[in-house]
Amino acid sequence: MAIECATQFLDEIKSKGFRIEYRTYNAFIAAFGKHGQLKMAFQLADEMAEVGFIPNEDTYASLLIACQSEKNAGFKYAIEIWRRMLAFDIKPTPFHFGLLLNIACHCGLGSSESMHNLLFPPLPQQFLIDEEEAKDKEQQKISSTSSELSSEWWQDPDDIRKGHVLSNHLRPFSDANILKPNMSYEQPNLIHLRMPSSSAERLMLLGGIPGVLKHMQECNVVPNHIIFNTLLNLIPSVTEHEQALIHVSNVCEVKPNIQFYNVLILRRFRRGAKQEALQVLDLMREQC
């Protein structure tokens, strides 16, 4: 009912030739976003930019909220929105980070093809070779086609001239570069692409907890209870990971709250770690 009213109101404004103001666009995007109308929210954001308005932090928050309704590919859309937000030099807030992590917890990246295009722009086919083979080929003349290779985002000048990538150049994601516009890695990151099957694996695409906190620091954002409560839902249900998160929260001077401890107790009971769950009560008495 609410969506029908909002759609009717929007159509009426346009049919009468009224100019939609900045705040009105944001209000409509928020309304459609909160009711899961992802496509309409995106269309309004594009329309907003076309008429000369630059989306602000409220606009992007509403778009991220809309992504939460797309369980299959919401995380993919959220990454694209985040990149655009940074490209417009709009600084994320703790609220934006909380939304992003919540989307990583509950939403996927869509198809393997869409995930690949998100991580790696279309590239000329390259070959992975051994170090010894590369040394042998070093003595050979570089062909004209190799010299004409354009510089790709994951290659260094030597690789451009050689026209190949060395196998010892591979390394895992270590930060949240995936969120940055025109993301750039000095070296390739993946040999085989596999769709993340859990929230913990999607968190690793953001560089894990260190990568998220590093990106927050780059954006001058201080983590709060919402961030750590959401991170608890993202990490594997293993005591070592949970203890590490508590340690990191203490380092960041964010004391875990009641909600954090309640979720922690529930996680431990669900995996049959009754004694560890009861230990959380002692921890609560000490810190709460």
Short mmCIF file of the C-alpha atoms (twelve columns), coordinates in Angstrom:
data_MODEL
# 
_entry.id   MODEL 
# 
loop_
_atom_site.group_PDB 
_atom_site.id 
_atom_site.type_symbol 
_atom_site.label_atom_id 
_atom_site.label_alt_id 
_atom_site.label_comp_id 
_atom_site.label_asym_id 
_atom_site.label_seq_id 
_atom_site.Cartn_x 
_atom_site.Cartn_y 
_atom_site.Cartn_z 
_atom_site.pdbx_PDB_model_num 
ATOM 1   C CA . MET A 1   0.000  0.000   0.000   1 
ATOM 2   C CA . ALA A 2   2.784  2.432   0.936   1 
ATOM 3   C CA . ILE A 3   4.692  1.724   -2.302  1 
ATOM 4   C CA . GLU A 4   1.552  2.232   -4.373  1 
ATOM 5   C CA . CYS A 5   0.948  5.593   -2.709  1 
ATOM 6   C CA . ALA A 6   4.568  6.669   -3.214  1 
ATOM 7   C CA . THR A 7   4.496  5.620   -6.877  1 
ATOM 8   C CA . GLN A 8   1.211  7.426   -7.458  1 
ATOM 9   C CA . PHE A 9   2.520  10.556  -5.756  1 
ATOM 10  C CA . LEU A 10  5.724  10.506  -7.823  1 
ATOM 11  C CA . ASP A 11  3.788  10.050  -11.071 1 
ATOM 12  C CA . GLU A 12  1.489  12.919  -10.148 1 
ATOM 13  C CA . ILE A 13  4.409  15.262  -9.482  1 
ATOM 14  C CA . LYS A 14  5.975  14.433  -12.840 1 
ATOM 15  C CA . SER A 15  2.702  14.646  -14.780 1 
ATOM 16  C CA . LYS A 16  2.074  18.165  -13.498 1 
ATOM 17  C CA . GLY A 17  5.569  19.260  -14.466 1 
ATOM 18  C CA . PHE A 18  6.698  20.115  -10.946 1 
ATOM 19  C CA . ARG A 19  10.422 20.209  -10.289 1 
ATOM 20  C CA . ILE A 20  11.499 17.538  -7.817  1 
ATOM 21  C CA . GLU A 21  13.793 19.101  -5.241  1 
ATOM 22  C CA . TYR A 22  16.900 17.635  -3.647  1 
ATOM 23  C CA . ARG A 23  15.263 16.567  -0.391  1 
ATOM 24  C CA . THR A 24  12.265 15.158  -2.218  1 
ATOM 25  C CA . TYR A 25  14.487 12.887  -4.302  1 
ATOM 26  C CA . ASN A 26  16.187 11.640  -1.149  1 
ATOM 27  C CA . ALA A 27  12.822 11.049  0.510   1 
ATOM 28  C CA . PHE A 28  11.567 9.014   -2.453  1 
ATOM 29  C CA . ILE A 29  14.787 6.995   -2.653  1 
ATOM 30  C CA . ALA A 30  14.530 6.274   1.078   1 
ATOM 31  C CA . ALA A 31  10.883 5.239   0.749   1 
ATOM 32  C CA . PHE A 32  11.450 2.867   -2.152  1 
ATOM 33  C CA . GLY A 33  14.709 1.598   -0.666  1 
ATOM 34  C CA . LYS A 34  13.212 0.740   2.707   1 
ATOM 35  C CA . HIS A 35  10.403 -1.185  1.008   1 
ATOM 36  C CA . GLY A 36  12.780 -3.282  -1.076  1 
ATOM 37  C CA . GLN A 37  12.177 -1.545  -4.410  1 
ATOM 38  C CA . LEU A 38  15.825 -1.709  -5.453  1 
ATOM 39  C CA . LYS A 39  15.328 -1.001  -9.153  1 
ATOM 40  C CA . MET A 40  13.153 2.052   -8.539  1 
ATOM 41  C CA . ALA A 41  15.559 3.436   -5.938  1 
ATOM 42  C CA . PHE A 42  18.442 3.100   -8.398  1 
ATOM 43  C CA . GLN A 43  16.431 4.744   -11.186 1 
ATOM 44  C CA . LEU A 44  15.648 7.724   -8.968  1 
ATOM 45  C CA . ALA A 45  19.310 8.072   -7.994  1 
ATOM 46  C CA . ASP A 46  20.299 8.104   -11.675 1 
ATOM 47  C CA . GLU A 47  17.546 10.592  -12.452 1 
ATOM 48  C CA . MET A 48  18.700 12.744  -9.561  1 
ATOM 49  C CA . ALA A 49  22.215 12.906  -11.003 1 
ATOM 50  C CA . GLU A 50  20.907 13.612  -14.513 1 
ATOM 51  C CA . VAL A 51  19.076 16.762  -13.377 1 
ATOM 52  C CA . GLY A 52  22.227 18.071  -11.711 1 
ATOM 53  C CA . PHE A 53  21.879 16.984  -8.089  1 
ATOM 54  C CA . ILE A 54  24.836 15.220  -6.493  1 
ATOM 55  C CA . PRO A 55  23.674 12.378  -4.220  1 
ATOM 56  C CA . ASN A 56  24.722 12.878  -0.595  1 
ATOM 57  C CA . GLU A 57  25.344 10.514  2.313   1 
ATOM 58  C CA . ASP A 58  21.592 10.137  2.939   1 
ATOM 59  C CA . THR A 59  21.057 9.067   -0.669  1 
ATOM 60  C CA . TYR A 60  23.688 6.350   -0.452  1 
ATOM 61  C CA . ALA A 61  22.402 5.165   2.916   1 
ATOM 62  C CA . SER A 62  18.961 4.696   1.369   1 
ATOM 63  C CA . LEU A 63  20.462 2.810   -1.584  1 
ATOM 64  C CA . LEU A 64  22.366 0.514   0.781   1 
ATOM 65  C CA . ILE A 65  19.151 -0.121  2.694   1 
ATOM 66  C CA . ALA A 66  17.535 -1.077  -0.612  1 
ATOM 67  C CA . CYS A 67  20.348 -3.572  -1.270  1 
ATOM 68  C CA . GLN A 68  19.396 -5.483  1.874   1 
ATOM 69  C CA . SER A 69  16.207 -6.648  0.183   1 
ATOM 70  C CA . GLU A 70  18.147 -8.294  -2.683  1 
ATOM 71  C CA . LYS A 71  19.333 -11.493 -1.012  1 
ATOM 72  C CA . ASN A 72  20.875 -12.973 -4.156  1 
ATOM 73  C CA . ALA A 73  23.053 -10.075 -5.342  1 
ATOM 74  C CA . GLY A 74  22.685 -7.338  -2.731  1 
ATOM 75  C CA . PHE A 75  26.351 -7.480  -1.725  1 
ATOM 76  C CA . LYS A 76  27.433 -6.905  -5.326  1 
ATOM 77  C CA . TYR A 77  25.185 -3.851  -5.636  1 
ATOM 78  C CA . ALA A 78  26.398 -2.554  -2.276  1 
ATOM 79  C CA . ILE A 79  30.030 -2.694  -3.432  1 
ATOM 80  C CA . GLU A 80  29.125 -0.801  -6.605  1 
ATOM 81  C CA . ILE A 81  27.279 1.838   -4.573  1 
ATOM 82  C CA . TRP A 82  30.216 2.150   -2.188  1 
ATOM 83  C CA . ARG A 83  32.645 2.712   -5.047  1 
ATOM 84  C CA . ARG A 84  30.439 5.427   -6.495  1 
ATOM 85  C CA . MET A 85  30.075 7.065   -3.090  1 
ATOM 86  C CA . LEU A 86  33.847 7.286   -2.674  1 
ATOM 87  C CA . ALA A 87  34.237 8.465   -6.275  1 
ATOM 88  C CA . PHE A 88  31.991 11.428  -5.428  1 
ATOM 89  C CA . ASP A 89  34.229 12.101  -2.408  1 
ATOM 90  C CA . ILE A 90  31.400 11.402  0.035   1 
ATOM 91  C CA . LYS A 91  32.759 10.098  3.320   1 
ATOM 92  C CA . PRO A 92  30.998 7.064   4.779   1 
ATOM 93  C CA . THR A 93  29.671 7.216   8.334   1 
ATOM 94  C CA . PRO A 94  29.468 4.422   10.926  1 
ATOM 95  C CA . PHE A 95  25.879 3.955   9.746   1 
ATOM 96  C CA . HIS A 96  27.053 3.268   6.171   1 
ATOM 97  C CA . PHE A 97  29.641 0.762   7.413   1 
ATOM 98  C CA . GLY A 98  27.009 -0.958  9.542   1 
ATOM 99  C CA . LEU A 99  24.728 -1.296  6.521   1 
ATOM 100 C CA . LEU A 100 27.557 -2.639  4.362   1 
ATOM 101 C CA . LEU A 101 28.505 -5.294  6.911   1 
ATOM 102 C CA . ASN A 102 24.876 -6.286  7.397   1 
ATOM 103 C CA . ILE A 103 24.543 -6.731  3.626   1 
ATOM 104 C CA . ALA A 104 27.719 -8.838  3.592   1 
ATOM 105 C CA . CYS A 105 26.138 -10.982 6.297   1 
ATOM 106 C CA . HIS A 106 22.823 -11.644 4.562   1 
ATOM 107 C CA . CYS A 107 23.255 -11.027 0.807   1 
ATOM 108 C CA . GLY A 108 25.217 -12.690 -1.975  1 
ATOM 109 C CA . LEU A 109 27.181 -11.579 -5.029  1 
ATOM 110 C CA . GLY A 110 24.849 -12.924 -7.707  1 
ATOM 111 C CA . SER A 111 26.221 -15.153 -10.451 1 
ATOM 112 C CA . SER A 112 29.843 -16.187 -10.903 1 
ATOM 113 C CA . GLU A 113 30.037 -14.011 -14.006 1 
ATOM 114 C CA . SER A 114 28.773 -10.901 -12.237 1 
ATOM 115 C CA . MET A 115 31.173 -11.542 -9.374  1 
ATOM 116 C CA . HIS A 116 34.088 -11.926 -11.785 1 
ATOM 117 C CA . ASN A 117 33.218 -8.687  -13.573 1 
ATOM 118 C CA . LEU A 118 32.994 -6.944  -10.225 1 
ATOM 119 C CA . LEU A 119 36.406 -8.141  -9.078  1 
ATOM 120 C CA . PHE A 120 38.235 -8.102  -12.386 1 
ATOM 121 C CA . PRO A 121 37.463 -5.874  -15.360 1 
ATOM 122 C CA . PRO A 122 37.594 -7.718  -18.704 1 
ATOM 123 C CA . LEU A 123 41.264 -8.404  -19.446 1 
ATOM 124 C CA . PRO A 124 43.251 -9.865  -22.324 1 
ATOM 125 C CA . GLN A 125 43.951 -13.548 -21.692 1 
ATOM 126 C CA . GLN A 126 47.174 -14.023 -19.720 1 
ATOM 127 C CA . PHE A 127 49.170 -17.148 -18.925 1 
ATOM 128 C CA . LEU A 128 50.500 -18.344 -15.602 1 
ATOM 129 C CA . ILE A 129 54.034 -19.746 -15.948 1 
ATOM 130 C CA . ASP A 130 56.787 -21.000 -13.687 1 
ATOM 131 C CA . GLU A 131 59.750 -18.879 -12.597 1 
ATOM 132 C CA . GLU A 132 62.303 -21.091 -14.403 1 
ATOM 133 C CA . GLU A 133 60.370 -20.946 -17.642 1 
ATOM 134 C CA . ALA A 134 60.209 -17.179 -17.306 1 
ATOM 135 C CA . LYS A 135 64.012 -16.957 -16.996 1 
ATOM 136 C CA . ASP A 136 64.429 -18.958 -20.195 1 
ATOM 137 C CA . LYS A 137 62.034 -16.707 -22.028 1 
ATOM 138 C CA . GLU A 138 63.822 -13.635 -20.641 1 
ATOM 139 C CA . GLN A 139 66.655 -14.297 -23.089 1 
ATOM 140 C CA . GLN A 140 64.352 -14.300 -26.064 1 
ATOM 141 C CA . LYS A 141 63.300 -11.299 -28.052 1 
ATOM 142 C CA . ILE A 142 60.136 -9.590  -26.941 1 
ATOM 143 C CA . SER A 143 57.616 -9.756  -29.734 1 
ATOM 144 C CA . SER A 144 55.918 -6.656  -31.035 1 
ATOM 145 C CA . THR A 145 52.583 -7.857  -29.747 1 
ATOM 146 C CA . SER A 146 53.950 -8.150  -26.221 1 
ATOM 147 C CA . SER A 147 55.382 -4.656  -26.341 1 
ATOM 148 C CA . GLU A 148 52.002 -3.303  -27.317 1 
ATOM 149 C CA . LEU A 149 50.216 -4.776  -24.312 1 
ATOM 150 C CA . SER A 150 48.347 -2.119  -22.399 1 
ATOM 151 C CA . SER A 151 49.027 -1.705  -18.695 1 
ATOM 152 C CA . GLU A 152 46.433 -3.602  -16.694 1 
ATOM 153 C CA . TRP A 153 45.534 -2.867  -13.093 1 
ATOM 154 C CA . TRP A 154 47.238 -5.995  -11.724 1 
ATOM 155 C CA . GLN A 155 50.500 -5.908  -13.672 1 
ATOM 156 C CA . ASP A 156 53.815 -4.175  -13.065 1 
ATOM 157 C CA . PRO A 157 55.997 -2.796  -15.924 1 
ATOM 158 C CA . ASP A 158 58.111 -5.963  -16.097 1 
ATOM 159 C CA . ASP A 159 55.003 -8.072  -16.525 1 
ATOM 160 C CA . ILE A 160 53.791 -5.777  -19.272 1 
ATOM 161 C CA . ARG A 161 57.031 -6.279  -21.209 1 
ATOM 162 C CA . LYS A 162 57.067 -10.031 -20.606 1 
ATOM 163 C CA . GLY A 163 53.396 -10.475 -21.368 1 
ATOM 164 C CA . HIS A 164 52.872 -12.947 -18.550 1 
ATOM 165 C CA . VAL A 165 52.339 -13.276 -14.807 1 
ATOM 166 C CA . LEU A 166 54.630 -15.224 -12.478 1 
ATOM 167 C CA . SER A 167 53.032 -17.801 -10.223 1 
ATOM 168 C CA . ASN A 168 54.798 -16.467 -7.112  1 
ATOM 169 C CA . HIS A 169 53.077 -13.107 -7.545  1 
ATOM 170 C CA . LEU A 170 49.757 -14.394 -6.241  1 
ATOM 171 C CA . ARG A 171 48.534 -13.285 -2.845  1 
ATOM 172 C CA . PRO A 172 45.205 -13.213 -0.956  1 
ATOM 173 C CA . PHE A 173 43.059 -10.159 -0.311  1 
ATOM 174 C CA . SER A 174 44.597 -8.228  2.561   1 
ATOM 175 C CA . ASP A 175 42.539 -5.030  2.607   1 
ATOM 176 C CA . ALA A 176 39.279 -3.484  1.452   1 
ATOM 177 C CA . ASN A 177 40.474 -2.326  -1.977  1 
ATOM 178 C CA . ILE A 178 37.426 -3.998  -3.483  1 
ATOM 179 C CA . LEU A 179 35.390 -1.079  -2.116  1 
ATOM 180 C CA . LYS A 180 37.489 1.616   -3.741  1 
ATOM 181 C CA . PRO A 181 36.724 3.185   -7.118  1 
ATOM 182 C CA . ASN A 182 39.218 2.191   -9.818  1 
ATOM 183 C CA . MET A 183 40.486 -0.485  -7.448  1 
ATOM 184 C CA . SER A 184 44.067 -1.436  -8.149  1 
ATOM 185 C CA . TYR A 185 46.157 -4.413  -7.066  1 
ATOM 186 C CA . GLU A 186 49.853 -4.568  -7.779  1 
ATOM 187 C CA . GLN A 187 49.610 -8.315  -8.285  1 
ATOM 188 C CA . PRO A 188 46.866 -10.776 -9.236  1 
ATOM 189 C CA . ASN A 189 44.866 -12.205 -6.385  1 
ATOM 190 C CA . LEU A 190 43.066 -15.278 -7.626  1 
ATOM 191 C CA . ILE A 191 43.899 -18.380 -9.620  1 
ATOM 192 C CA . HIS A 192 40.439 -19.897 -9.358  1 
ATOM 193 C CA . LEU A 193 37.222 -17.999 -8.703  1 
ATOM 194 C CA . ARG A 194 34.730 -19.590 -6.328  1 
ATOM 195 C CA . MET A 195 31.543 -17.981 -5.125  1 
ATOM 196 C CA . PRO A 196 31.640 -17.194 -1.390  1 
ATOM 197 C CA . SER A 197 29.338 -19.643 0.357   1 
ATOM 198 C CA . SER A 198 29.200 -17.960 3.757   1 
ATOM 199 C CA . SER A 199 29.145 -14.544 5.366   1 
ATOM 200 C CA . ALA A 200 32.667 -15.153 6.682   1 
ATOM 201 C CA . GLU A 201 33.965 -15.615 3.128   1 
ATOM 202 C CA . ARG A 202 32.239 -12.420 2.003   1 
ATOM 203 C CA . LEU A 203 33.908 -10.638 4.900   1 
ATOM 204 C CA . MET A 204 37.262 -11.883 3.605   1 
ATOM 205 C CA . LEU A 205 36.592 -10.088 0.318   1 
ATOM 206 C CA . LEU A 206 36.624 -6.906  2.390   1 
ATOM 207 C CA . GLY A 207 39.987 -7.856  3.859   1 
ATOM 208 C CA . GLY A 208 38.543 -9.478  6.972   1 
ATOM 209 C CA . ILE A 209 38.256 -7.540  10.217  1 
ATOM 210 C CA . PRO A 210 41.676 -5.840  9.718   1 
ATOM 211 C CA . GLY A 211 40.693 -4.727  6.212   1 
ATOM 212 C CA . VAL A 212 37.377 -3.266  7.364   1 
ATOM 213 C CA . LEU A 213 38.951 -1.416  10.292  1 
ATOM 214 C CA . LYS A 214 41.758 -0.127  8.063   1 
ATOM 215 C CA . HIS A 215 39.229 1.215   5.564   1 
ATOM 216 C CA . MET A 216 37.295 2.854   8.403   1 
ATOM 217 C CA . GLN A 217 40.491 4.546   9.531   1 
ATOM 218 C CA . GLU A 218 41.119 5.776   5.974   1 
ATOM 219 C CA . CYS A 219 37.613 7.277   5.990   1 
ATOM 220 C CA . ASN A 220 38.152 8.826   9.453   1 
ATOM 221 C CA . VAL A 221 35.359 6.679   10.879  1 
ATOM 222 C CA . VAL A 222 35.569 5.404   14.446  1 
ATOM 223 C CA . PRO A 223 34.072 1.914   14.958  1 
ATOM 224 C CA . ASN A 224 31.182 1.636   17.397  1 
ATOM 225 C CA . HIS A 225 28.986 -1.049  18.963  1 
ATOM 226 C CA . ILE A 226 26.991 -1.519  15.762  1 
ATOM 227 C CA . ILE A 227 30.144 -2.372  13.815  1 
ATOM 228 C CA . PHE A 228 31.364 -4.988  16.285  1 
ATOM 229 C CA . ASN A 229 27.897 -6.471  16.803  1 
ATOM 230 C CA . THR A 230 27.599 -6.961  13.045  1 
ATOM 231 C CA . LEU A 231 31.135 -8.336  12.750  1 
ATOM 232 C CA . LEU A 232 30.213 -10.965 15.337  1 
ATOM 233 C CA . ASN A 233 27.527 -12.242 12.958  1 
ATOM 234 C CA . LEU A 234 30.045 -12.352 10.102  1 
ATOM 235 C CA . ILE A 235 32.928 -14.280 11.638  1 
ATOM 236 C CA . PRO A 236 33.014 -18.106 11.836  1 
ATOM 237 C CA . SER A 237 31.325 -19.624 14.891  1 
ATOM 238 C CA . VAL A 238 34.635 -20.584 16.480  1 
ATOM 239 C CA . THR A 239 35.828 -19.562 19.932  1 
ATOM 240 C CA . GLU A 240 39.222 -18.354 18.708  1 
ATOM 241 C CA . HIS A 241 37.607 -15.955 16.229  1 
ATOM 242 C CA . GLU A 242 35.189 -14.676 18.863  1 
ATOM 243 C CA . GLN A 243 37.953 -14.081 21.396  1 
ATOM 244 C CA . ALA A 244 40.000 -12.267 18.755  1 
ATOM 245 C CA . LEU A 245 37.044 -9.981  17.976  1 
ATOM 246 C CA . ILE A 246 36.604 -9.148  21.662  1 
ATOM 247 C CA . HIS A 247 40.311 -8.342  21.862  1 
ATOM 248 C CA . VAL A 248 40.088 -6.062  18.821  1 
ATOM 249 C CA . SER A 249 37.053 -4.270  20.258  1 
ATOM 250 C CA . ASN A 250 38.984 -3.612  23.470  1 
ATOM 251 C CA . VAL A 251 41.936 -2.293  21.467  1 
ATOM 252 C CA . CYS A 252 39.518 0.046   19.664  1 
ATOM 253 C CA . GLU A 253 38.146 1.070   23.075  1 
ATOM 254 C CA . VAL A 254 34.664 -0.192  22.243  1 
ATOM 255 C CA . LYS A 255 33.385 -2.189  25.196  1 
ATOM 256 C CA . PRO A 256 31.059 -5.018  24.051  1 
ATOM 257 C CA . ASN A 257 27.457 -4.284  24.988  1 
ATOM 258 C CA . ILE A 258 24.628 -6.532  26.194  1 
ATOM 259 C CA . GLN A 259 23.473 -7.272  22.649  1 
ATOM 260 C CA . PHE A 260 26.963 -8.456  21.701  1 
ATOM 261 C CA . TYR A 261 27.159 -10.805 24.671  1 
ATOM 262 C CA . ASN A 262 23.627 -12.148 24.136  1 
ATOM 263 C CA . VAL A 263 24.444 -13.062 20.539  1 
ATOM 264 C CA . LEU A 264 27.737 -14.596 21.665  1 
ATOM 265 C CA . ILE A 265 25.974 -16.786 24.247  1 
ATOM 266 C CA . LEU A 266 23.420 -17.911 21.661  1 
ATOM 267 C CA . ARG A 267 26.143 -18.778 19.123  1 
ATOM 268 C CA . ARG A 268 27.973 -20.940 21.635  1 
ATOM 269 C CA . PHE A 269 24.840 -22.752 22.792  1 
ATOM 270 C CA . ARG A 270 23.905 -23.479 19.177  1 
ATOM 271 C CA . ARG A 271 27.211 -25.191 18.508  1 
ATOM 272 C CA . GLY A 272 27.018 -27.151 21.757  1 
ATOM 273 C CA . ALA A 273 29.698 -25.200 23.643  1 
ATOM 274 C CA . LYS A 274 27.665 -24.872 26.834  1 
ATOM 275 C CA . GLN A 275 30.622 -24.296 29.154  1 
ATOM 276 C CA . GLU A 276 32.012 -21.554 26.908  1 
ATOM 277 C CA . ALA A 277 28.578 -19.925 26.781  1 
ATOM 278 C CA . LEU A 278 28.419 -19.837 30.576  1 
ATOM 279 C CA . GLN A 279 31.877 -18.251 30.650  1 
ATOM 280 C CA . VAL A 280 30.406 -15.279 28.785  1 
ATOM 281 C CA . LEU A 281 28.259 -14.565 31.855  1 
ATOM 282 C CA . ASP A 282 31.415 -14.181 33.924  1 
ATOM 283 C CA . LEU A 283 32.819 -11.870 31.268  1 
ATOM 284 C CA . MET A 284 29.640 -9.783  31.398  1 
ATOM 285 C CA . ARG A 285 29.909 -9.422  35.167  1 
ATOM 286 C CA . GLU A 286 33.450 -8.132  34.773  1 
ATOM 287 C CA . GLN A 287 32.842 -5.647  31.958  1 
ATOM 288 C CA . CYS A 288 29.174 -4.615  32.107  1 
# 
